[in-house]
CSV table of C-alpha atoms in Angstrom, one decimal:
chain,number,residue,atom,x,y,z
A,29,MET,CA,28.0,45.2,3.7
A,30,LYS,CA,25.6,47.5,1.9
A,31,LEU,CA,23.9,47.0,-1.4
A,32,LYS,CA,24.7,49.6,-4.1
A,33,LEU,CA,20.9,50.1,-4.6
A,34,ALA,CA,18.0,49.2,-2.5
A,35,PHE,CA,17.6,45.8,-4.2
A,36,LEU,CA,14.4,45.1,-2.4
A,37,LEU,CA,12.7,48.3,-3.5
A,38,ALA,CA,11.2,46.3,-6.3
A,39,SER,CA,11.2,42.9,-4.8
A,40,ALA,CA,11.2,41.6,-1.3
A,41,LEU,CA,11.0,43.5,1.8
A,42,ILE,CA,10.5,47.2,1.5
A,43,ALA,CA,6.8,47.7,1.0
A,44,ALA,CA,5.5,50.5,3.2
A,45,PRO,CA,4.9,49.6,6.9
A,46,ASN,CA,1.7,47.8,7.5
A,47,MET,CA,-1.2,49.9,8.8
A,48,VAL,CA,-1.3,48.1,12.1
A,49,ALA,CA,-4.4,49.9,13.4
A,50,ALA,CA,-6.4,48.8,10.3
A,51,GLN,CA,-5.7,45.1,10.7
A,52,GLU,CA,-8.2,42.9,12.5
A,53,LYS,CA,-7.4,40.0,14.8
A,54,GLY,CA,-8.6,36.5,14.2
A,55,GLY,CA,-9.1,34.2,11.2
A,56,VAL,CA,-7.4,31.3,9.4
A,57,ILE,CA,-5.4,31.4,6.2
A,58,ASN,CA,-4.5,28.6,3.9
A,59,VAL,CA,-1.1,28.8,2.1
A,60,ALA,CA,-0.5,26.7,-1.0
A,61,THR,CA,3.1,25.5,-1.2
A,62,ILE,CA,5.0,23.6,-3.8
A,63,GLY,CA,4.8,20.3,-1.8
A,64,GLU,CA,5.4,18.5,1.4
A,65,PRO,CA,8.6,19.7,3.3
A,66,PRO,CA,11.0,16.8,3.9
A,67,THR,CA,11.4,17.9,7.5
A,68,LEU,CA,10.4,20.5,10.0
A,69,ASP,CA,13.9,20.8,11.4
A,70,PRO,CA,15.4,23.8,9.6
A,71,MET,CA,18.9,23.1,10.9
A,72,VAL,CA,19.2,19.9,8.7
A,73,SER,CA,17.7,21.2,5.5
A,74,THR,CA,18.6,23.9,2.9
A,75,ALA,CA,15.2,23.6,1.2
A,76,ASP,CA,13.4,27.0,0.9
A,77,LEU,CA,10.1,25.3,1.6
A,78,VAL,CA,11.4,24.1,5.0
A,79,GLY,CA,12.5,27.6,5.9
A,80,ILE,CA,9.2,29.2,4.8
A,81,VAL,CA,7.1,27.0,7.1
A,82,THR,CA,9.5,26.7,10.1
A,83,GLN,CA,10.4,30.4,10.4
A,84,HIS,CA,6.9,30.8,12.0
A,85,ILE,CA,7.7,28.1,14.7
A,86,PHE,CA,11.4,28.7,15.4
A,87,GLU,CA,13.5,31.8,15.8
A,88,THR,CA,17.2,32.6,15.5
A,89,LEU,CA,19.4,35.1,17.4
A,90,TYR,CA,19.4,37.4,14.5
A,91,THR,CA,17.5,38.0,11.3
A,92,PHE,CA,17.4,40.5,8.3
A,93,ASP,CA,15.6,43.8,8.1
A,94,LYS,CA,14.0,45.3,5.0
A,95,ASN,CA,17.5,46.4,3.7
A,96,TRP,CA,19.1,43.0,4.3
A,97,LYS,CA,21.0,44.2,7.3
A,98,VAL,CA,21.4,41.8,10.2
A,99,THR,CA,19.1,42.8,13.0
A,100,PRO,CA,18.5,41.2,16.5
A,101,LEU,CA,15.7,38.7,17.0
A,102,LEU,CA,16.2,36.6,20.1
A,103,ALA,CA,19.4,38.5,20.9
A,104,GLU,CA,18.9,41.8,22.7
A,105,SER,CA,21.3,43.6,20.4
A,106,LEU,CA,24.0,43.0,17.7
A,107,PRO,CA,27.0,41.2,19.2
A,108,SER,CA,29.9,43.0,20.8
A,109,ILE,CA,33.0,42.0,18.9
A,110,SER,CA,36.5,42.2,20.3
A,111,ALA,CA,39.2,44.3,18.6
A,112,ASP,CA,40.9,41.2,17.2
A,113,GLY,CA,37.6,40.0,15.7
A,114,LYS,CA,37.6,36.7,17.6
A,115,THR,CA,35.3,37.1,20.5
A,116,TYR,CA,31.5,37.7,20.0
A,117,THR,CA,29.6,38.5,23.2
A,118,ILE,CA,25.8,38.1,22.6
A,119,LYS,CA,23.3,39.6,25.1
A,120,LEU,CA,20.0,37.7,25.0
A,121,ARG,CA,16.5,39.0,25.4
A,122,THR,CA,14.9,37.9,28.7
A,123,GLY,CA,11.4,36.7,29.3
A,124,ILE,CA,11.3,34.6,26.1
A,125,LYS,CA,9.3,31.4,26.5
A,126,PHE,CA,9.4,28.3,24.3
A,127,HIS,CA,6.2,26.5,23.2
A,128,ASP,CA,6.6,24.0,26.1
A,129,ASN,CA,6.4,27.0,28.5
A,130,SER,CA,10.0,26.8,29.5
A,131,ASP,CA,12.1,29.9,29.7
A,132,MET,CA,15.0,30.6,27.2
A,133,THR,CA,18.4,30.9,28.8
A,134,SER,CA,22.0,31.0,27.6
A,135,GLU,CA,22.2,27.3,28.2
A,136,ASP,CA,19.5,26.7,25.5
A,137,VAL,CA,21.4,29.0,23.1
A,138,VAL,CA,24.7,27.3,23.6
A,139,ALA,CA,23.3,23.9,23.2
A,140,SER,CA,21.4,25.0,20.0
A,141,ILE,CA,24.5,26.6,18.5
A,142,ASN,CA,26.5,23.5,19.2
A,143,ARG,CA,23.8,21.4,17.5
A,144,TRP,CA,23.9,23.7,14.5
A,145,LEU,CA,27.7,23.5,14.3
A,146,LYS,CA,27.4,19.7,14.3
A,147,LEU,CA,24.4,19.1,12.0
A,148,ALA,CA,23.7,22.0,9.7
A,149,SER,CA,25.5,22.4,6.5
A,150,ARG,CA,26.0,26.1,7.2
A,151,GLY,CA,26.9,25.4,10.8
A,152,LYS,CA,29.6,23.0,9.6
A,153,GLN,CA,30.8,25.8,7.4
A,154,VAL,CA,31.4,27.8,10.5
A,155,ALA,CA,32.5,25.0,12.9
A,156,GLY,CA,36.2,25.0,11.8
A,157,PHE,CA,36.5,28.6,12.8
A,158,VAL,CA,35.0,28.2,16.3
A,159,ASP,CA,37.1,27.6,19.3
A,160,SER,CA,34.3,27.6,21.9
A,161,VAL,CA,30.7,28.5,22.7
A,162,GLY,CA,29.9,29.2,26.3
A,163,THR,CA,27.7,30.9,28.8
A,164,THR,CA,28.8,34.0,30.7
A,165,ASP,CA,25.6,34.3,32.7
A,166,PRO,CA,21.9,33.3,32.1
A,167,ALA,CA,21.5,36.1,29.5
A,168,THR,CA,24.9,36.2,27.8
A,169,VAL,CA,26.6,33.9,25.4
A,170,THR,CA,30.2,34.1,24.2
A,171,ILE,CA,31.5,32.7,20.9
A,172,ILE,CA,35.3,32.6,20.6
A,173,LEU,CA,36.8,32.1,17.2
A,174,LYS,CA,40.2,30.7,16.1
A,175,GLN,CA,40.4,33.5,13.6
A,176,PRO,CA,38.1,36.3,12.4
A,177,TYR,CA,35.1,35.1,10.4
A,178,ALA,CA,33.1,38.0,8.9
A,179,PRO,CA,29.9,36.1,7.8
A,180,LEU,CA,29.2,34.8,11.3
A,181,THR,CA,26.2,37.0,12.2
A,182,SER,CA,24.7,36.6,8.7
A,183,LEU,CA,24.9,32.8,9.1
A,184,LEU,CA,23.3,33.0,12.5
A,185,ALA,CA,20.5,35.1,11.0
A,186,PHE,CA,19.7,33.0,8.0
A,187,ASN,CA,16.5,30.9,8.0
A,188,ASN,CA,18.0,28.2,5.7
A,189,SER,CA,20.1,25.6,7.4
A,190,ALA,CA,19.1,27.8,10.3
A,191,ALA,CA,20.7,28.3,13.7
A,192,ILE,CA,17.3,28.0,15.5
A,193,ILE,CA,17.2,28.2,19.3
A,194,ILE,CA,15.4,25.3,21.0
A,195,PRO,CA,15.3,24.0,24.6
A,196,SER,CA,18.5,22.4,25.8
A,197,GLU,CA,16.5,19.2,26.6
A,198,LYS,CA,15.4,18.8,22.9
A,199,GLN,CA,18.8,18.6,21.2
A,200,ALA,CA,18.5,15.1,19.7
A,201,ASP,CA,20.1,14.8,16.2
A,202,THR,CA,16.7,13.7,14.9
A,203,MET,CA,14.1,16.2,15.9
A,204,THR,CA,10.7,14.7,17.0
A,205,ASP,CA,9.4,17.4,19.2
A,206,PHE,CA,9.1,20.7,17.3
A,207,VAL,CA,9.3,23.3,20.1
A,208,GLY,CA,10.4,26.8,19.3
A,209,SER,CA,9.9,30.3,20.5
A,210,GLY,CA,8.1,31.7,17.4
A,211,PRO,CA,4.8,33.4,17.1
A,212,TYR,CA,3.0,30.3,15.9
A,213,MET,CA,3.4,26.7,17.2
A,214,LEU,CA,2.8,23.4,15.5
A,215,LYS,CA,-0.6,21.8,16.3
A,216,GLU,CA,-0.9,19.1,13.7
A,217,ARG,CA,0.8,17.8,10.6
A,218,LYS,CA,-0.9,15.4,8.3
A,219,ALA,CA,1.5,14.3,5.6
A,220,ASP,CA,0.5,15.5,2.1
A,221,GLN,CA,-2.5,17.3,3.5
A,222,TYR,CA,-1.5,20.2,5.7
A,223,ILE,CA,0.7,21.6,8.4
A,224,GLN,CA,-1.4,23.4,11.0
A,225,LEU,CA,0.1,26.2,13.0
A,226,VAL,CA,-1.7,28.1,15.8
A,227,ARG,CA,-1.0,31.3,17.7
A,228,PHE,CA,1.4,30.9,20.6
A,229,LYS,CA,-0.3,32.9,23.4
A,230,ASP,CA,2.9,33.5,25.4
A,231,TYR,CA,4.9,34.9,22.4
A,232,ARG,CA,7.1,37.9,23.2
A,233,SER,CA,7.4,40.1,20.1
A,234,ARG,CA,10.1,42.7,19.7
A,235,THR,CA,8.8,46.2,20.2
A,236,GLY,CA,8.7,49.0,17.6
A,237,GLN,CA,7.9,48.8,13.9
A,238,SER,CA,8.0,45.7,11.8
A,239,ASP,CA,11.1,45.8,9.6
A,240,GLY,CA,11.4,43.1,7.0
A,241,TYR,CA,11.9,39.8,8.9
A,242,GLY,CA,12.9,41.9,11.9
A,243,GLY,CA,11.1,44.2,14.3
A,244,ALA,CA,7.7,43.5,15.7
A,245,ARG,CA,5.9,40.3,14.7
A,246,HIS,CA,2.2,40.6,15.2
A,247,GLN,CA,-0.1,37.6,15.7
A,248,TYR,CA,-3.3,38.7,14.0
A,249,LEU,CA,-4.2,35.3,12.7
A,250,ASP,CA,-5.5,32.5,14.8
A,251,GLU,CA,-4.1,29.8,12.5
A,252,ILE,CA,-1.9,29.3,9.5
A,253,ARG,CA,-2.3,26.2,7.3
A,254,PHE,CA,0.4,25.2,4.8
A,255,VAL,CA,-1.1,22.9,2.2
A,256,PRO,CA,1.0,21.0,-0.3
A,257,VAL,CA,-0.1,21.6,-3.9
A,258,PRO,CA,2.6,20.0,-6.1
A,259,ASP,CA,1.2,20.6,-9.5
A,260,PRO,CA,1.9,24.2,-10.7
A,261,ASN,CA,-1.2,24.3,-13.0
A,262,THR,CA,-3.3,23.4,-10.0
A,263,ARG,CA,-1.7,26.2,-8.0
A,264,VAL,CA,-2.5,28.6,-10.8
A,265,GLU,CA,-6.2,27.6,-11.0
A,266,ALA,CA,-6.4,27.7,-7.2
A,267,ALA,CA,-5.0,31.3,-7.2
A,268,VAL,CA,-7.5,32.4,-9.9
A,269,SER,CA,-10.4,30.9,-8.0
A,270,GLY,CA,-9.3,32.2,-4.6
A,271,GLN,CA,-9.2,28.7,-3.1
A,272,TYR,CA,-6.1,29.7,-1.1
A,273,ASP,CA,-5.2,33.0,0.6
A,274,TYR,CA,-1.6,32.8,-0.6
A,275,VAL,CA,-0.1,30.6,-3.4
A,276,ASP,CA,3.6,30.3,-3.7
A,277,SER,CA,5.9,29.7,-6.7
A,278,LEU,CA,3.7,30.1,-9.8
A,279,PRO,CA,4.8,29.8,-13.4
A,280,VAL,CA,5.5,33.3,-14.7
A,281,GLU,CA,3.2,32.9,-17.7
A,282,SER,CA,0.3,32.9,-15.3
A,283,PHE,CA,0.9,36.5,-14.3
A,284,ASP,CA,-1.7,38.1,-16.6
A,285,LYS,CA,-4.3,35.4,-15.8
A,286,ILE,CA,-3.9,36.0,-12.1
A,287,LYS,CA,-4.0,39.8,-12.6
A,288,SER,CA,-7.4,39.5,-14.2
A,289,SER,CA,-8.8,37.5,-11.3
A,290,LYS,CA,-11.2,39.0,-8.9
A,291,ALA,CA,-10.1,36.8,-6.1
A,292,SER,CA,-6.4,37.1,-6.1
A,293,GLN,CA,-3.6,39.4,-7.3
A,294,PRO,CA,-0.1,38.5,-8.4
A,295,VAL,CA,2.9,39.1,-6.2
A,296,LEU,CA,6.1,39.9,-8.3
A,297,LEU,CA,9.5,39.7,-6.8
A,298,LYS,CA,11.9,41.4,-9.2
A,299,PRO,CA,14.7,40.4,-9.4
A,300,PHE,CA,14.3,37.3,-7.3
A,301,GLY,CA,17.3,35.0,-7.9
A,302,TYR,CA,18.9,32.6,-10.2
A,303,PRO,CA,18.5,28.9,-11.3
A,304,ILE,CA,21.5,26.7,-10.6
A,305,PHE,CA,22.7,23.3,-12.0
A,306,VAL,CA,24.7,21.8,-9.1
A,307,PHE,CA,27.3,19.2,-9.9
A,308,ASN,CA,28.3,16.2,-7.9
A,309,THR,CA,32.0,16.8,-7.5
A,310,ALA,CA,32.5,13.8,-5.3
A,311,GLU,CA,31.5,10.8,-7.3
A,312,GLY,CA,30.4,9.7,-10.8
A,313,ALA,CA,31.2,11.2,-14.2
A,314,THR,CA,31.0,14.8,-13.0
A,315,LYS,CA,33.7,14.3,-10.4
A,316,ASN,CA,36.0,15.1,-13.3
A,317,VAL,CA,36.2,18.9,-13.6
A,318,ALA,CA,37.0,18.7,-17.3
A,319,VAL,CA,33.6,16.8,-17.8
A,320,ARG,CA,31.9,19.5,-15.9
A,321,LYS,CA,33.4,22.2,-18.1
A,322,ALA,CA,32.4,20.2,-21.2
A,323,ILE,CA,28.8,20.1,-20.0
A,324,ARG,CA,28.8,23.8,-19.3
A,325,GLN,CA,30.3,24.4,-22.8
A,326,ALA,CA,27.4,22.5,-24.4
A,327,LEU,CA,24.6,24.4,-22.7
A,328,SER,CA,22.6,27.4,-24.0
A,329,MET,CA,21.6,29.4,-21.0
A,330,GLU,CA,19.6,31.6,-23.4
A,331,ASP,CA,17.4,28.8,-24.6
A,332,MET,CA,17.0,27.4,-21.1
A,333,MET,CA,15.8,30.7,-19.7
A,334,ALA,CA,13.5,31.3,-22.6
A,335,ALA,CA,11.9,27.9,-22.2
A,336,ALA,CA,11.6,28.4,-18.4
A,337,PHE,CA,10.3,31.9,-18.3
A,338,GLY,CA,9.1,32.9,-21.8
A,339,SER,CA,9.1,36.7,-21.9
A,340,GLN,CA,12.2,38.6,-21.1
A,341,ASP,CA,10.0,40.6,-18.7
A,342,PHE,CA,10.7,37.7,-16.3
A,343,TYR,CA,14.4,36.8,-16.9
A,344,ALA,CA,17.8,38.2,-17.9
A,345,LEU,CA,20.9,36.5,-19.2
A,346,ASN,CA,23.7,37.2,-16.7
A,347,GLY,CA,26.7,35.1,-15.8
A,348,ASN,CA,27.7,37.2,-12.8
A,349,ILE,CA,26.6,35.5,-9.6
A,350,TYR,CA,25.2,38.8,-8.4
A,351,PRO,CA,23.4,41.3,-10.6
A,352,GLY,CA,24.6,44.9,-11.1
A,353,ASN,CA,22.7,46.4,-8.2
A,354,PHE,CA,24.8,44.5,-5.6
A,355,VAL,CA,28.3,45.6,-4.5
A,356,TRP,CA,29.2,41.9,-5.0
A,357,SER,CA,28.5,42.0,-8.8
A,358,SER,CA,31.6,40.9,-10.7
A,359,ASP,CA,32.3,39.4,-14.1
A,360,ALA,CA,35.4,37.5,-12.9
A,361,GLY,CA,35.6,34.2,-14.8
A,362,VAL,CA,32.5,34.8,-16.9
A,363,ALA,CA,34.0,35.5,-20.3
A,364,GLY,CA,34.1,32.4,-22.5
A,365,ASN,CA,32.4,30.3,-19.9
A,366,TYR,CA,28.8,31.4,-19.9
A,367,ASN,CA,26.1,30.7,-22.6
A,368,VAL,CA,28.6,29.1,-24.9
A,369,ALA,CA,26.2,26.6,-26.5
A,370,ASP,CA,29.0,24.9,-28.6
A,371,THR,CA,28.0,21.3,-28.7
A,372,GLU,CA,30.7,20.3,-31.2
A,373,ALA,CA,33.5,21.8,-29.1
A,374,ALA,CA,31.9,20.3,-26.0
A,375,ALA,CA,31.9,16.8,-27.6
A,376,LYS,CA,35.6,17.1,-28.3
A,377,ALA,CA,36.3,18.4,-24.7
A,378,ALA,CA,34.3,15.6,-23.2
A,379,LYS,CA,36.2,13.0,-25.2
A,380,ALA,CA,39.5,14.5,-24.2
A,381,ALA,CA,38.4,14.4,-20.6
A,382,GLY,CA,37.9,10.7,-20.8
A,383,TYR,CA,34.1,10.7,-20.9
A,384,ASN,CA,32.9,7.2,-22.2
A,385,GLY,CA,29.1,7.6,-22.4
A,386,GLU,CA,28.3,7.1,-18.7
A,387,PRO,CA,24.7,8.4,-18.0
A,388,ILE,CA,24.6,12.0,-16.8
A,389,ARG,CA,21.9,11.7,-14.2
A,390,ILE,CA,19.9,15.0,-14.0
A,391,LEU,CA,17.7,15.2,-10.9
A,392,THR,CA,14.8,17.6,-11.1
A,393,SER,CA,11.2,18.2,-10.1
A,394,ARG,CA,8.1,19.5,-11.8
A,395,GLN,CA,6.9,21.1,-8.6
A,396,TYR,CA,9.2,24.0,-9.8
A,397,GLU,CA,8.1,23.8,-13.4
A,398,PHE,CA,10.9,26.1,-14.6
A,399,HIS,CA,13.4,23.6,-13.2
A,400,TYR,CA,11.9,20.9,-15.4
A,401,LYS,CA,11.7,23.0,-18.5
A,402,MET,CA,15.4,23.9,-18.2
A,403,ALA,CA,16.3,20.3,-17.7
A,404,GLN,CA,14.5,19.3,-20.9
A,405,VAL,CA,16.4,21.9,-22.9
A,406,ALA,CA,19.7,21.0,-21.2
A,407,ALA,CA,19.1,17.3,-22.0
A,408,GLU,CA,18.8,18.0,-25.7
A,409,TYR,CA,22.0,20.1,-25.9
A,410,LEU,CA,23.9,17.5,-23.9
A,411,LYS,CA,22.7,14.7,-26.3
A,412,LEU,CA,24.0,16.8,-29.2
A,413,ALA,CA,27.3,17.0,-27.5
A,414,GLY,CA,27.4,13.2,-27.2
A,415,PHE,CA,26.4,12.8,-23.6
A,416,THR,CA,24.1,10.1,-22.4
A,417,VAL,CA,21.3,11.7,-20.3
A,418,ASP,CA,19.3,10.0,-17.6
A,419,MET,CA,16.5,12.4,-16.6
A,420,GLN,CA,15.1,11.7,-13.1
A,421,VAL,CA,11.9,13.6,-12.4
A,422,VAL,CA,10.8,13.3,-8.8
A,423,ASP,CA,8.8,15.2,-6.2
A,424,TRP,CA,10.8,18.0,-4.4
A,425,ALA,CA,10.9,16.2,-1.1
A,426,THR,CA,12.4,13.1,-2.8
A,427,LEU,CA,14.9,15.3,-4.6
A,428,THR,CA,16.1,16.9,-1.4
A,429,GLN,CA,16.6,13.4,0.1
A,430,ARG,CA,18.4,11.9,-3.0
A,431,ARG,CA,20.8,14.8,-3.4
A,432,THR,CA,22.3,13.9,0.0
A,433,ASP,CA,23.5,10.6,-1.5
A,434,LYS,CA,26.7,10.9,-3.5
A,435,GLY,CA,25.9,7.8,-5.5
A,436,LEU,CA,22.5,8.8,-6.9
A,437,TRP,CA,23.0,11.8,-9.2
A,438,ASP,CA,25.4,13.9,-11.3
A,439,ILE,CA,23.4,17.2,-11.6
A,440,TYR,CA,20.5,18.5,-9.6
A,441,ILE,CA,18.6,21.6,-10.4
A,442,THR,CA,17.6,24.2,-7.8
A,443,HIS,CA,17.5,28.0,-7.5
A,444,SER,CA,18.5,30.6,-4.9
A,445,PRO,CA,17.4,34.1,-4.1
A,446,PHE,CA,20.2,36.7,-4.2
A,447,LEU,CA,21.5,36.5,-0.7
A,448,PRO,CA,22.9,39.5,1.2
A,449,GLU,CA,26.1,37.8,2.2
A,450,PRO,CA,27.9,35.5,-0.4
A,451,ALA,CA,29.1,33.2,2.3
A,452,LEU,CA,25.4,32.1,2.6
A,453,ILE,CA,25.6,30.4,-0.8
A,454,GLY,CA,25.2,26.7,0.0
A,455,SER,CA,27.7,25.4,-2.5
A,456,LEU,CA,30.6,27.2,-0.7
A,457,SER,CA,30.1,24.7,2.1
A,458,THR,CA,32.0,21.4,1.7
A,459,SER,CA,29.2,19.5,3.4
A,460,SER,CA,26.5,20.9,1.0
A,461,PRO,CA,25.3,18.4,-1.7
A,462,GLY,CA,27.8,18.8,-4.4
A,463,TRP,CA,30.7,18.5,-1.9
A,464,TRP,CA,33.0,21.0,-3.6
A,465,ASP,CA,36.2,20.6,-1.6
A,466,THR,CA,39.5,21.6,-3.2
A,467,PRO,CA,42.6,23.5,-2.2
A,468,ALA,CA,41.6,26.3,-4.5
A,469,ARG,CA,38.1,26.6,-3.0
A,470,LYS,CA,39.6,26.6,0.6
A,471,ALA,CA,42.1,29.3,-0.3
A,472,ALA,CA,39.6,31.6,-2.0
A,473,VAL,CA,36.7,31.1,0.5
A,474,ASP,CA,38.9,31.3,3.6
A,475,ALA,CA,40.5,34.5,2.4
A,476,PHE,CA,37.1,36.0,1.8
A,477,THR,CA,35.4,35.0,5.0
A,478,SER,CA,38.4,35.9,7.3
A,479,GLU,CA,38.6,39.5,5.9
A,480,VAL,CA,36.6,42.0,7.9
A,481,ASN,CA,37.3,45.1,5.7
A,482,PRO,CA,34.2,45.6,3.5
A,483,ASP,CA,36.1,47.0,0.6
A,484,LYS,CA,38.7,44.3,0.6
A,485,ARG,CA,35.9,41.6,0.8
A,486,ILE,CA,34.5,42.8,-2.6
A,487,ALA,CA,37.7,42.0,-4.4
A,488,LEU,CA,38.1,38.7,-2.5
A,489,TRP,CA,34.6,37.7,-3.5
A,490,ALA,CA,35.5,38.3,-7.2
A,491,ASN,CA,38.3,35.8,-6.7
A,492,VAL,CA,35.8,33.3,-5.2
A,493,GLN,CA,33.6,33.7,-8.2
A,494,LYS,CA,36.5,33.2,-10.6
A,495,THR,CA,37.4,30.0,-8.7
A,496,MET,CA,33.8,28.8,-9.1
A,497,TYR,CA,34.1,29.3,-12.8
A,498,ASP,CA,37.5,27.6,-12.9
A,499,GLU,CA,36.3,24.5,-11.0
A,500,VAL,CA,32.5,24.5,-11.9
A,501,PRO,CA,30.8,23.3,-8.7
A,502,TYR,CA,27.7,24.7,-10.2
A,503,ILE,CA,26.4,26.6,-13.2
A,504,LYS,CA,24.4,29.8,-12.9
A,505,ILE,CA,21.8,29.9,-15.7
A,506,GLY,CA,20.6,33.5,-15.4
A,507,ASP,CA,18.5,35.9,-13.3
A,508,PHE,CA,14.8,35.6,-12.9
A,509,ASN,CA,11.7,37.2,-11.3
A,510,ALA,CA,9.3,35.1,-9.2
A,511,VAL,CA,5.5,35.1,-9.2
A,512,ALA,CA,3.2,34.3,-6.3
A,513,ALA,CA,-0.5,35.2,-5.6
A,514,LYS,CA,-2.4,36.5,-2.6
A,515,SER,CA,-6.0,36.9,-1.9
A,516,THR,CA,-7.6,40.3,-2.2
A,517,LYS,CA,-8.7,39.8,1.4
A,518,LEU,CA,-5.2,39.2,2.8
A,519,GLU,CA,-3.5,42.2,4.3
A,520,GLY,CA,-0.1,42.7,5.8
A,521,VAL,CA,1.9,40.3,3.6
A,522,ASP,CA,4.8,42.0,2.0
A,523,PRO,CA,6.6,40.4,-1.0
A,524,ALA,CA,9.5,38.4,0.3
A,525,PRO,CA,11.8,35.6,-0.9
A,526,TRP,CA,10.6,33.4,2.0
A,527,PRO,CA,7.0,34.6,2.5
A,528,TYR,CA,6.0,35.1,6.1
A,529,PHE,CA,2.6,35.4,7.7
A,530,TRP,CA,3.1,37.0,11.1
A,531,ASN,CA,1.7,40.5,10.5
A,532,ALA,CA,-0.9,39.0,8.1
A,533,SER,CA,-4.6,39.5,8.7
A,534,VAL,CA,-7.8,38.8,6.8
A,535,LYS,CA,-10.3,41.6,5.9
A,536,LYS,CA,-13.7,40.8,7.3
């Protein structure tokens, strides 16, 4: 499915190809992240931070190129798909070694896909469509589906709740030995201090040019260290001083300050994505769809976005899940349901829904400062509408743990980049925190994912969006741009939603 425009022209992956000849080998970089990842097993987490770190250690069969098209990574080529859309034959690259020096075979791939179908939220999303996963020969895997499922290769390519390939002997539900096939391997992890990755000497890169997350992956750096820096103001000052080579997720108001720095320069991803208020649809007050609608009716998206991002240079009000430069952009369901900010009507709706003053537990973190600012504004509007608000501010790792417990929260705040395939949106999976699982969801999503005709899928996605507005599993707040910073000495790092540091080098 193509984008109407080259979305990433201004944002993520289409900077000019790196000047490979000019880059030098050697060196260590330090990357400041928003905190400590809750796990280094990317199958079992949808946290962006987990994907950012672990994409250097583990690899998937496919990934995305600079235009967000699926491209082979560990697979030799794109899958061969039968005429009925049910059989995917995947040829594997040969000569791939894991970090334990074992060779990758089809047995490892089958075991890994089965683990993904069992444990990963996006794997579980696929599992109901899968009849079998098997080996044809040591370099060929066959996936047989019960019915066509158009997003399969996109889901196999995604680095979030990722279908990573690991040795067949290391398939325990709880990963303790972090062995992948990526360009860097885990050397040491000191909780709340750093995650140290070092070059894997036996890495087999694809040939040709680097192409977004695809193509050649060069190992110029000796070592990459990911350092948790939870406080956003500390990250800003570290960027200005040049303490780190790359600083992720900065408040947008720091843009001019970083631009004036001699040590670092801002990295702007425009448009990046959208903040989301995810509802607990399984338990508590927000299990009631009418209460969820009343909460949405009370909120001012305009005030939340202004508080979070300040200047309109960094945000836009937009109720469409996708902005206008995507073929997926649709206004289905938006009218009358976005940026209503009518607290009086919301109070009446909440009362009619049977709301009796139960605390609405909002789970958020200051490590993403814009999440916290939106939560503060939302809390005031909800109080005006008669809701009791219990704001729970925790670190991001704790939030990602708590949101898996249906009894602990009613709303949690997160954000997402604009994803190339709508089926990648986490809330469409019934196992994703929020647990949206209704007949209307199933009918809309199944119709969308089983259709292989691209033009028909566009209309079917509009129906999925309308169903989301009808049943409110989450609320989109608006569109926003993201700011990071990189050292003036760092080369080969293109702006990307999940920054990656293969191809990176340090000027000497």
